[in-house]
Tab-separated table of C-alpha atoms and ligand atoms in Angstrom:
chain	number	residue	atom	x	y	z
A	1	MET	CA	16.681	12.914	22.800
A	2	PRO	CA	16.834	12.667	19.072
A	3	VAL	CA	13.724	14.197	17.176
A	4	ILE	CA	12.442	11.634	14.616
A	5	MET	CA	9.953	12.992	12.155
A	6	PRO	CA	7.777	10.167	10.055
A	7	ILE	CA	6.277	11.963	7.247
A	8	TYR	CA	3.538	10.589	4.907
A	9	GLY	CA	0.495	11.458	3.272
A	10	THR	CA	-1.444	8.734	1.775
A	11	ARG	CA	-3.704	5.684	2.947
A	12	PRO	CA	-1.009	2.960	2.235
A	13	GLU	CA	1.731	5.309	3.568
A	14	ALA	CA	-0.239	5.894	7.079
A	15	ILE	CA	-0.930	1.793	7.176
A	16	LYS	CA	2.851	1.011	6.995
A	17	MET	CA	4.069	3.851	9.042
A	18	ALA	CA	1.461	3.111	12.049
A	19	PRO	CA	3.411	0.449	13.343
A	20	ILE	CA	6.860	2.170	13.270
A	21	ILE	CA	4.887	5.473	15.240
A	22	GLU	CA	3.597	2.922	17.664
A	23	ALA	CA	7.471	1.762	18.218
A	24	LEU	CA	8.723	5.140	18.212
A	25	LYS	CA	6.349	6.520	20.948
A	26	ARG	CA	6.916	3.424	23.284
A	27	SER	CA	10.504	3.849	22.871
A	28	GLU	CA	12.328	5.921	25.596
A	29	HIS	CA	15.206	7.072	23.087
A	30	PHE	CA	13.445	9.156	20.652
A	31	ASP	CA	10.930	12.374	20.323
A	32	CYS	CA	8.496	11.047	17.540
A	33	VAL	CA	7.053	14.065	15.792
A	34	VAL	CA	4.556	12.890	13.206
A	35	THR	CA	3.932	15.099	10.233
A	36	VAL	CA	1.123	14.466	7.317
A	37	THR	CA	1.072	16.111	3.975
A	38	GLY	CA	-2.550	15.629	3.566
A	39	GLN	CA	-2.102	14.209	-0.090
A	40	HIS	CA	-4.907	12.185	0.890
A	41	ARG	CA	-7.345	13.418	3.377
A	42	ALA	CA	-10.443	11.023	4.003
A	43	MET	CA	-8.540	8.023	3.452
A	44	LEU	CA	-5.538	9.269	5.474
A	45	ASP	CA	-7.632	10.508	8.245
A	46	GLN	CA	-9.378	7.070	8.503
A	47	VAL	CA	-6.140	5.002	9.040
A	48	ASN	CA	-4.611	7.721	11.612
A	49	GLU	CA	-8.070	7.553	13.580
A	50	LEU	CA	-7.901	3.519	13.458
A	51	PHE	CA	-4.490	3.637	15.296
A	52	GLY	CA	-5.049	6.584	17.400
A	53	ILE	CA	-2.397	8.787	15.657
A	54	ASN	CA	-2.858	12.637	16.154
A	55	PRO	CA	-0.400	14.281	13.573
A	56	ASP	CA	1.564	17.009	15.310
A	57	HIS	CA	1.852	18.598	11.904
A	58	ASP	CA	-0.437	18.719	9.016
A	59	LEU	CA	0.559	20.465	5.565
A	60	ASN	CA	-3.235	19.775	4.213
A	61	ILE	CA	-1.909	19.914	0.588
A	62	ILE	CA	-4.797	18.138	-1.210
A	63	GLN	CA	-6.390	19.649	-4.161
A	64	PRO	CA	-9.094	18.226	-6.266
A	65	GLY	CA	-7.574	17.116	-9.338
A	66	GLN	CA	-4.080	17.353	-7.895
A	67	THR	CA	-1.131	17.099	-10.281
A	68	LEU	CA	2.012	15.378	-9.463
A	69	SER	CA	3.750	18.756	-9.550
A	70	SER	CA	1.305	20.626	-6.995
A	71	ILE	CA	1.869	17.546	-4.630
A	72	MET	CA	5.714	17.756	-5.066
A	73	THR	CA	6.063	21.449	-4.945
A	74	ARG	CA	3.426	22.094	-2.105
A	75	THR	CA	5.396	19.174	0.062
A	76	ILE	CA	8.755	20.442	-0.416
A	77	ASP	CA	7.854	24.064	0.296
A	78	GLY	CA	5.680	23.086	3.281
A	79	LEU	CA	8.696	20.938	4.799
A	80	SER	CA	11.145	23.153	4.338
A	81	THR	CA	9.519	25.751	6.397
A	82	LEU	CA	8.849	23.070	9.012
A	83	PHE	CA	12.088	21.814	9.376
A	84	GLU	CA	13.517	25.184	10.144
A	85	THR	CA	11.378	25.113	13.599
A	86	ALA	CA	10.904	21.433	14.196
A	87	LYS	CA	14.617	20.748	13.484
A	88	PRO	CA	14.467	16.779	13.084
A	89	ASP	CA	17.543	14.748	13.662
A	90	ALA	CA	16.210	12.181	10.928
A	91	VAL	CA	12.849	11.652	8.748
A	92	ILE	CA	11.303	8.538	7.861
A	93	VAL	CA	9.502	8.189	4.731
A	94	GLN	CA	7.731	5.241	3.331
A	95	GLY	CA	7.476	3.799	-0.223
A	96	ASP	CA	7.339	5.327	-3.397
A	97	THR	CA	4.358	8.205	-3.333
A	98	THR	CA	5.215	11.573	-4.396
A	99	THR	CA	4.717	12.991	-0.623
A	100	SER	CA	7.471	10.165	0.179
A	101	THR	CA	10.129	11.389	-2.386
A	102	ALA	CA	9.135	15.174	-2.042
A	103	ALA	CA	9.842	14.644	1.771
A	104	ALA	CA	13.014	13.084	1.270
A	105	ILE	CA	13.969	15.720	-1.359
A	106	SER	CA	13.184	18.450	1.223
A	107	ALA	CA	14.999	16.632	3.866
A	108	PHE	CA	18.229	16.159	1.896
A	109	TYR	CA	18.181	19.874	0.750
A	110	GLN	CA	18.541	20.629	4.493
A	111	GLY	CA	21.044	18.099	5.414
A	112	ILE	CA	18.559	15.850	7.406
A	113	PRO	CA	19.177	12.292	7.228
A	114	VAL	CA	16.455	10.252	5.224
A	115	VAL	CA	15.537	6.714	6.490
A	116	HIS	CA	13.609	4.921	3.708
A	117	VAL	CA	10.886	2.403	4.677
A	118	GLU	CA	10.107	-0.322	2.045
A	119	ALA	CA	13.200	0.354	0.070
A	120	GLY	CA	14.467	-1.378	-2.842
A	121	LEU	CA	11.286	-2.337	-4.772
A	122	ARG	CA	11.608	-2.197	-8.476
A	123	SER	CA	9.499	-2.903	-11.527
A	124	GLY	CA	12.478	-2.150	-14.063
A	125	ASP	CA	9.887	-0.013	-16.217
A	126	LEU	CA	10.160	3.490	-15.429
A	127	ARG	CA	6.827	4.287	-16.698
A	128	SER	CA	5.082	1.568	-14.790
A	129	PRO	CA	3.940	2.127	-12.073
A	130	PHE	CA	3.954	5.805	-12.789
A	131	PRO	CA	5.386	7.841	-11.028
A	132	GLU	CA	6.054	5.451	-8.414
A	133	GLU	CA	9.187	3.648	-10.061
A	134	ALA	CA	10.815	7.104	-10.712
A	135	ASN	CA	10.004	8.071	-7.121
A	136	ARG	CA	11.389	5.047	-5.469
A	137	LYS	CA	14.671	5.318	-7.447
A	138	ILE	CA	14.956	8.910	-6.507
A	139	THR	CA	14.661	8.277	-2.895
A	140	SER	CA	17.216	5.718	-3.154
A	141	GLN	CA	19.833	8.063	-4.387
A	142	ILE	CA	19.276	10.379	-1.300
A	143	ALA	CA	18.411	8.279	1.566
A	144	SER	CA	20.912	7.612	4.416
A	145	LEU	CA	19.237	4.300	5.684
A	146	HIS	CA	17.393	1.997	3.224
A	147	LEU	CA	15.080	-0.569	4.956
A	148	ALA	CA	14.645	-3.285	2.402
A	149	PRO	CA	11.234	-5.396	3.170
A	150	THR	CA	12.963	-8.532	1.498
A	151	GLN	CA	16.398	-10.090	0.329
A	152	THR	CA	15.032	-9.362	-3.399
A	153	SER	CA	14.545	-5.452	-2.445
A	154	LYS	CA	18.080	-5.514	-0.897
A	155	ALA	CA	19.808	-7.130	-4.149
A	156	ASN	CA	17.978	-4.564	-6.155
A	157	LEU	CA	19.669	-1.815	-4.153
A	158	LEU	CA	23.164	-3.435	-4.259
A	159	ALA	CA	22.917	-3.560	-7.688
A	160	GLU	CA	22.449	0.053	-7.873
A	161	MET	CA	25.726	0.395	-5.659
A	162	VAL	CA	23.886	1.347	-2.579
A	163	ALA	CA	26.456	0.454	0.191
A	164	GLU	CA	25.545	-3.003	1.962
A	165	GLU	CA	26.355	-1.362	5.396
A	166	ASP	CA	23.285	1.210	4.672
A	167	ILE	CA	20.945	-1.470	3.985
A	168	VAL	CA	18.622	-3.599	6.584
A	169	VAL	CA	16.155	-6.075	5.818
A	170	THR	CA	13.243	-5.500	7.808
A	171	GLY	CA	10.409	-7.341	6.461
A	172	ASN	CA	7.462	-5.235	5.587
A	173	THR	CA	5.777	-3.150	8.370
A	174	VAL	CA	2.310	-3.866	6.472
A	175	ILE	CA	2.568	-7.216	7.887
A	176	ASP	CA	2.858	-5.736	11.438
A	177	ALA	CA	-0.185	-3.680	10.625
A	178	LEU	CA	-2.104	-6.669	9.382
A	179	LEU	CA	-1.621	-9.077	12.166
A	180	ALA	CA	-2.384	-6.416	14.811
A	181	THR	CA	-5.561	-5.575	12.857
A	182	ALA	CA	-6.894	-8.672	11.700
A	183	GLU	CA	-7.031	-10.164	15.109
A	184	LYS	CA	-9.459	-7.534	16.018
A	185	TRP	CA	-12.970	-8.212	14.822
A	186	VAL	CA	-14.768	-5.259	13.735
A	187	PRO	CA	-18.457	-4.703	12.583
A	188	PHE	CA	-18.901	-3.579	8.903
A	189	SER	CA	-20.178	-0.026	8.948
A	190	ASP	CA	-22.152	-0.973	5.525
A	191	LYS	CA	-24.942	-3.176	6.314
A	192	ARG	CA	-24.620	-5.038	2.829
A	193	LEU	CA	-21.351	-6.269	3.686
A	194	GLU	CA	-22.753	-7.643	7.320
A	195	GLU	CA	-25.288	-9.577	5.371
A	196	LEU	CA	-23.330	-10.881	3.014
A	197	ALA	CA	-20.833	-11.983	5.631
A	198	LYS	CA	-23.605	-13.706	6.900
A	199	SER	CA	-24.591	-15.269	3.639
A	200	GLY	CA	-21.591	-17.303	2.927
A	201	ARG	CA	-21.384	-16.469	-0.599
A	202	ARG	CA	-18.283	-16.514	-2.675
A	203	ILE	CA	-16.793	-12.817	-2.611
A	204	LEU	CA	-14.451	-11.327	-5.365
A	205	LEU	CA	-12.898	-8.502	-3.684
A	206	VAL	CA	-11.931	-5.744	-6.137
A	207	THR	CA	-9.400	-2.705	-5.546
A	208	MET	CA	-8.034	-0.461	-8.237
A	209	HIS	CA	-6.343	3.091	-8.393
A	210	ARG	CA	-3.312	3.168	-10.442
A	211	ARG	CA	-2.798	6.388	-12.395
A	212	GLU	CA	-1.602	4.515	-15.359
A	213	ASN	CA	-4.780	2.352	-15.560
A	214	GLN	CA	-7.008	5.456	-15.359
A	215	GLY	CA	-9.396	6.039	-18.696
A	216	ASP	CA	-9.628	3.381	-21.186
A	217	ILE	CA	-7.847	0.732	-19.384
A	218	MET	CA	-10.348	1.185	-16.417
A	219	ARG	CA	-13.054	1.161	-18.587
A	220	GLY	CA	-12.467	-2.045	-19.707
A	221	ILE	CA	-11.909	-3.283	-16.466
A	222	GLY	CA	-15.382	-2.185	-15.471
A	223	ARG	CA	-16.740	-3.978	-18.630
A	224	ALA	CA	-15.044	-7.295	-17.350
A	225	LEU	CA	-16.288	-6.942	-13.772
A	226	ALA	CA	-19.980	-6.618	-15.464
A	227	ARG	CA	-19.336	-9.468	-17.375
A	228	ILE	CA	-18.163	-11.742	-14.534
A	229	ALA	CA	-21.097	-10.619	-12.335
A	230	GLU	CA	-23.364	-11.585	-15.098
A	231	ALA	CA	-21.589	-14.921	-15.924
A	232	GLU	CA	-21.632	-15.860	-12.236
A	233	PRO	CA	-24.886	-14.826	-10.472
A	234	GLU	CA	-23.949	-16.659	-7.161
A	235	LEU	CA	-20.496	-14.825	-6.679
A	236	VAL	CA	-20.855	-11.395	-5.272
A	237	ILE	CA	-18.201	-8.659	-6.482
A	238	VAL	CA	-17.315	-5.995	-3.546
A	239	TRP	CA	-15.318	-2.960	-4.751
A	240	PRO	CA	-14.630	-0.472	-2.206
A	241	ALA	CA	-14.103	2.378	-4.503
A	242	HIS	CA	-11.031	4.654	-4.205
A	243	LYS	CA	-11.883	8.307	-3.617
A	244	ASN	CA	-10.241	9.477	-6.923
A	245	PRO	CA	-13.103	10.568	-9.061
A	246	ALA	CA	-11.195	9.507	-12.286
A	247	VAL	CA	-11.371	6.023	-11.167
A	248	ARG	CA	-14.959	6.116	-10.169
A	249	GLU	CA	-16.148	7.729	-13.425
A	250	SER	CA	-14.377	4.930	-15.651
A	251	VAL	CA	-15.564	2.041	-13.741
A	252	LEU	CA	-18.806	2.693	-12.085
A	253	PRO	CA	-21.249	3.209	-15.304
A	254	ALA	CA	-20.599	-0.471	-16.151
A	255	VAL	CA	-21.392	-1.972	-12.663
A	256	GLU	CA	-23.797	0.506	-11.203
A	257	GLY	CA	-27.001	-1.540	-10.669
A	258	LYS	CA	-25.647	-4.960	-11.266
A	259	PRO	CA	-27.648	-7.223	-8.311
A	260	ASN	CA	-24.381	-8.873	-7.214
A	261	VAL	CA	-21.901	-5.952	-7.357
A	262	VAL	CA	-21.490	-4.008	-4.136
A	263	VAL	CA	-19.598	-0.796	-4.570
A	264	THR	CA	-18.713	1.120	-1.089
A	265	GLU	CA	-16.969	4.009	0.156
A	266	PRO	CA	-13.093	3.172	1.182
A	267	LEU	CA	-13.264	0.919	4.329
A	268	ALA	CA	-11.550	1.667	7.316
A	269	TYR	CA	-8.472	-0.722	7.721
A	270	GLY	CA	-9.998	-3.119	10.115
A	271	GLU	CA	-13.233	-3.623	7.964
A	272	PHE	CA	-11.089	-4.097	4.838
A	273	THR	CA	-8.884	-6.701	6.544
A	274	ARG	CA	-12.084	-8.711	7.857
A	275	LEU	CA	-13.458	-8.325	4.300
A	276	LEU	CA	-10.065	-9.638	3.095
A	277	GLY	CA	-10.101	-12.654	5.388
A	278	ILE	CA	-14.068	-13.650	4.218
A	279	SER	CA	-13.356	-13.092	0.387
A	280	TYR	CA	-12.572	-15.909	-1.872
A	281	ILE	CA	-10.263	-14.191	-4.653
A	282	VAL	CA	-8.988	-10.753	-4.865
A	283	LEU	CA	-8.591	-8.823	-8.130
A	284	THR	CA	-6.206	-5.312	-7.646
A	285	ASP	CA	-3.674	-3.404	-9.003
A	286	SER	CA	-2.749	-2.485	-5.249
A	287	GLY	CA	0.718	-2.762	-4.002
A	288	GLY	CA	-0.426	-3.262	-0.093
A	289	VAL	CA	-3.269	-5.651	-1.105
A	290	GLN	CA	-0.485	-7.862	-3.038
A	291	GLU	CA	1.354	-8.145	0.220
A	292	GLU	CA	-1.622	-8.620	2.530
A	293	ALA	CA	-3.731	-11.016	0.747
A	294	PRO	CA	-1.229	-14.085	0.402
A	295	SER	CA	-0.477	-13.902	4.188
A	296	LEU	CA	-4.400	-14.660	4.662
A	297	GLY	CA	-4.299	-17.312	1.970
A	298	LYS	CA	-6.198	-15.326	-0.535
A	299	PRO	CA	-5.325	-15.981	-4.019
A	300	VAL	CA	-4.327	-12.518	-5.626
A	301	LEU	CA	-4.981	-11.717	-9.381
A	302	VAL	CA	-3.069	-8.557	-10.388
A	303	MET	CA	-4.356	-6.184	-13.107
A	304	ARG	CA	-0.961	-4.981	-14.235
A	305	ASP	CA	1.758	-5.807	-16.617
A	306	ASN	CA	4.612	-5.980	-13.948
A	307	THR	CA	5.295	-5.903	-10.309
A	308	GLU	CA	8.021	-4.830	-8.031
A	309	ARG	CA	6.572	-7.661	-5.447
A	310	PRO	CA	7.742	-10.603	-7.223
A	311	GLU	CA	8.209	-12.819	-4.246
A	312	ALA	CA	4.406	-13.959	-3.944
A	313	VAL	CA	4.221	-14.354	-7.487
A	314	GLU	CA	7.370	-16.873	-7.411
A	315	ALA	CA	5.535	-18.374	-4.346
A	316	GLY	CA	2.497	-19.059	-6.314
A	317	ALA	CA	0.084	-16.995	-4.524
A	318	VAL	CA	-0.068	-13.949	-6.847
A	319	ALA	CA	-0.579	-13.998	-10.711
A	320	LEU	CA	-0.150	-11.023	-13.039
A	321	LEU	CA	-2.992	-10.699	-15.479
A	322	GLY	CA	-2.237	-7.619	-17.363
A	323	THR	CA	-5.089	-5.238	-17.841
A	324	ASP	CA	-6.978	-6.818	-20.958
A	325	GLU	CA	-10.532	-7.299	-20.463
A	326	ASN	CA	-11.086	-10.576	-21.860
A	327	ARG	CA	-8.002	-11.812	-20.026
A	328	ILE	CA	-9.375	-10.806	-16.725
A	329	VAL	CA	-12.895	-12.354	-17.361
A	330	MET	CA	-11.028	-15.509	-18.385
A	331	GLU	CA	-8.597	-15.854	-15.598
A	332	VAL	CA	-11.474	-15.093	-12.776
A	333	ASN	CA	-13.454	-17.775	-14.258
A	334	ARG	CA	-10.559	-20.051	-14.484
A	335	LEU	CA	-9.724	-19.318	-10.669
A	336	LEU	CA	-13.482	-20.058	-9.733
A	337	ASN	CA	-14.120	-23.160	-11.447
A	338	ASP	CA	-10.685	-25.174	-11.133
A	339	SER	CA	-10.282	-26.004	-7.724
A	340	ALA	CA	-6.761	-27.402	-7.932
A	341	ARG	CA	-5.566	-24.100	-9.316
A	342	PHE	CA	-7.493	-22.288	-6.540
A	343	ASP	CA	-5.617	-24.540	-3.667
A	344	ALA	CA	-2.466	-23.889	-5.220
A	345	MET	CA	-2.859	-20.237	-5.055
A	346	ALA	CA	-4.626	-20.209	-1.608
A	347	ASN	CA	-1.692	-22.006	0.106
A	348	ALA	CA	-0.739	-19.255	2.622
A	349	VAL	CA	2.674	-17.726	2.105
A	350	ASN	CA	4.035	-14.940	3.930
A	351	PRO	CA	7.174	-13.701	2.160
A	352	TYR	CA	6.689	-10.024	3.207
A	353	GLY	CA	7.048	-10.021	6.831
A	354	ASP	CA	6.789	-11.888	10.325
A	355	GLY	CA	5.332	-8.828	12.152
A	356	GLN	CA	8.575	-7.594	13.685
A	357	ALA	CA	9.434	-5.144	10.680
A	358	ALA	CA	8.760	-1.979	13.129
A	359	ALA	CA	10.970	-3.394	15.755
A	360	ARG	CA	13.649	-3.947	13.270
A	361	THR	CA	13.055	-0.417	11.844
A	362	ILE	CA	13.615	1.286	15.350
A	363	ALA	CA	16.834	-0.821	16.038
A	364	ALA	CA	18.422	0.251	12.432
A	365	LEU	CA	17.433	3.783	13.256
A	366	SER	CA	19.257	3.332	16.558
A	367	GLN	CA	22.257	2.214	14.741
A	368	LEU	CA	22.193	5.137	12.250
A	369	LEU	CA	22.246	7.347	15.159
A	370	GLY	CA	25.007	5.876	17.071
A	371	LEU	CA	22.581	4.552	19.845
A	372	GLY	CA	22.731	0.658	18.950
A	373	SER	CA	24.642	-2.027	16.854
A	374	ARG	CA	23.435	-3.650	13.613
A	375	VAL	CA	20.378	-5.907	13.929
A	376	GLU	CA	19.705	-9.376	12.769
A	377	GLU	CA	17.739	-9.242	9.371
A	378	PHE	CA	14.287	-10.481	8.514
A	379	ALA	CA	14.306	-13.785	6.528
A	380	ALA	CA	11.235	-15.181	4.773
A	381	ALA	CA	10.059	-18.657	5.859
A	382	ASN	CA	9.833	-21.059	3.064
A	383	ARG	CA	6.798	-22.316	1.989
B	401	UD1	C1	-1.706	8.037	-4.327
B	401	UD1	C2	-0.227	7.633	-4.703
B	401	UD1	C3	-0.080	6.250	-5.134
B	401	UD1	C4	-0.505	5.307	-4.121
B	401	UD1	C5	-2.030	5.800	-3.687
B	401	UD1	C6	-2.453	5.170	-2.674
B	401	UD1	C7	1.322	9.495	-6.147
B	401	UD1	C8	1.441	10.097	-7.228
B	401	UD1	N1	0.382	8.573	-5.824
B	401	UD1	O1	-2.280	7.908	-5.535
B	401	UD1	O2	1.158	6.003	-5.334
B	401	UD1	O3	-0.525	3.952	-4.599
B	401	UD1	O4	-2.109	7.189	-3.496
B	401	UD1	O5	-4.073	5.085	-2.899
B	401	UD1	O6	1.816	9.518	-4.785
B	401	UD1	N2	-8.894	11.934	-2.948
B	401	UD1	C9	-9.944	12.442	-2.062
B	401	UD1	N3	-9.857	11.984	-0.795
B	401	UD1	C10	-8.694	11.249	-0.477
B	401	UD1	C11	-7.927	10.619	-1.348
B	401	UD1	C12	-8.123	10.852	-2.648
B	401	UD1	O7	-10.729	13.096	-2.435
B	401	UD1	O8	-8.809	10.844	0.724
B	401	UD1	C13	-8.922	12.286	-4.406
B	401	UD1	C14	-8.578	13.589	-4.888
B	401	UD1	O9	-9.508	14.175	-5.723
B	401	UD1	C15	-7.154	13.537	-5.361
B	401	UD1	C16	-7.246	12.188	-6.271
B	401	UD1	O10	-8.273	11.513	-5.321
B	401	UD1	O11	-7.082	14.535	-6.422
B	401	UD1	C17	-6.071	11.306	-6.502
B	401	UD1	O12	-5.334	11.210	-5.439
B	401	UD1	P1	-3.664	11.400	-5.468
B	401	UD1	O13	-3.007	11.259	-4.130
B	401	UD1	O14	-3.317	12.403	-6.235
B	401	UD1	O15	-3.372	9.848	-6.344
B	401	UD1	P2	-3.848	8.463	-5.841
B	401	UD1	O16	-4.292	7.888	-7.108
B	401	UD1	O17	-4.524	8.464	-4.745
B	402	UDP	N1	-7.380	-0.553	2.325
B	402	UDP	C1	-8.443	0.131	3.122
B	402	UDP	N2	-9.626	0.105	2.791
B	402	UDP	C2	-9.910	-0.141	1.605
B	402	UDP	C3	-8.909	-0.535	0.306
B	402	UDP	C4	-7.670	-0.728	0.896
B	402	UDP	O1	-7.725	0.106	4.182
B	402	UDP	O2	-11.116	0.243	1.422
B	402	UDP	C5	-5.932	-0.827	2.476
B	402	UDP	C6	-5.232	-2.184	2.324
B	402	UDP	O3	-5.678	-3.084	3.249
B	402	UDP	C7	-4.031	-1.776	1.820
B	402	UDP	C8	-3.927	-0.157	1.588
B	402	UDP	O4	-5.018	0.059	1.879
B	402	UDP	O5	-3.136	-1.908	2.996
B	402	UDP	C9	-3.642	-0.234	-0.014
B	402	UDP	O6	-3.891	1.134	-0.605
B	402	UDP	P1	-3.788	1.474	-1.810
B	402	UDP	O7	-4.276	0.184	-2.640
B	402	UDP	O8	-4.790	2.764	-1.979
B	402	UDP	O9	-2.202	1.678	-2.243
B	402	UDP	P2	-1.000	1.109	-2.845
B	402	UDP	O10	-0.834	0.081	-1.753
B	402	UDP	O11	-1.361	0.306	-4.088
B	402	UDP	O12	-0.003	2.069	-2.740
């Protein structure tokens, strides 16, 4: 039986890989050997626990203040040793983290086929998001199978001369994870959130972590949040803070102590999707949250200058704000007070998937290994 090794290291990879691991484990045709790098620790373990995944191998590479070079070298080194004994027939990597690209390079060096999930996203700016845009492009150079979430991402790959027969449009597995998780009600472990859920107050859900926004830009975002909280006392801002100390140090000083700002630890995925479901507006720089929120009918304001996820912007559910403090305050205020604009953005669209992306992934993998024939691609429903 072919040995398939999903490799991942951070929270979003874990969420998006979980439906694939579940499908692989259910399949009688593959031996699934799960490997984590441990680029994240608490935030990775939180997801594995929720989905009942016990990794077979854990490189545990995380270091406080880790650098891109250390993530890259520790992953390549650790995996090259592991590949000698585990001998995977193919590896699966997801997205654009440094774990993902390092794993692809390590496998490529040993002649192991690389399956790239969420292939073909492009912002068009090599420095933003940094280093993710470069990571994705590097992985596209060496992957044997490119699983594009949308037709747009497939077109990006074709424009870079990737052969059409090596691309399959699957939809994004984040929607599989979201649909499976959102239907299970979970209590909030933080009592403040349970009280907030009962209160019916409007919630502005905030997440941020991007490397290129850390420092001055995030200090400005912190000031913007403080101004919004003061101007809108009935609104509650909830910020599940990323574990990265660099993010917390920049934003916390401006918002700490504000009565209508709730800062929490990273929420378990079930709790986060519940919070998303009861939020009014989402303000974020996250990739995954940009994909999930439109499916739940939540308007998303993105604190970035560009996006590799244009589908929901085109559909009107996501607006790109940039990162200027005044603009963030103005746009949140506009959306809170302009119901026509709110309704237009909240009209649920689901351009990223139909919950069947993992099944298409397994079928495409079967084809790669000569065990099956080409699968029907995902086609997004029109609005
Ligand atoms: C990483 C990915 C980014 C992805 C993001 C998802 C890279 C270069 N970046 O960025 O693409 O969007 O994850 O969140 O691959 N930390 C902990 N515990 C954790 C997680 C993080 O303590 O569970 C702290 C550590 O101090 C670590 C720091 O956060 O040094 C930054 O983590 P790192 O993975 O280097 O970068 P992210 O910004 O999380
Ligand atoms: N998420 C979570 N708990 C939180 C915040 C986010 O489970 O407290 C989930 C969110 O639903 C999404 C993913 O984490 O699926 C996004 O992760 P992140 O923003 O860290 O990374 P990105 O998607 O930008 O790579």
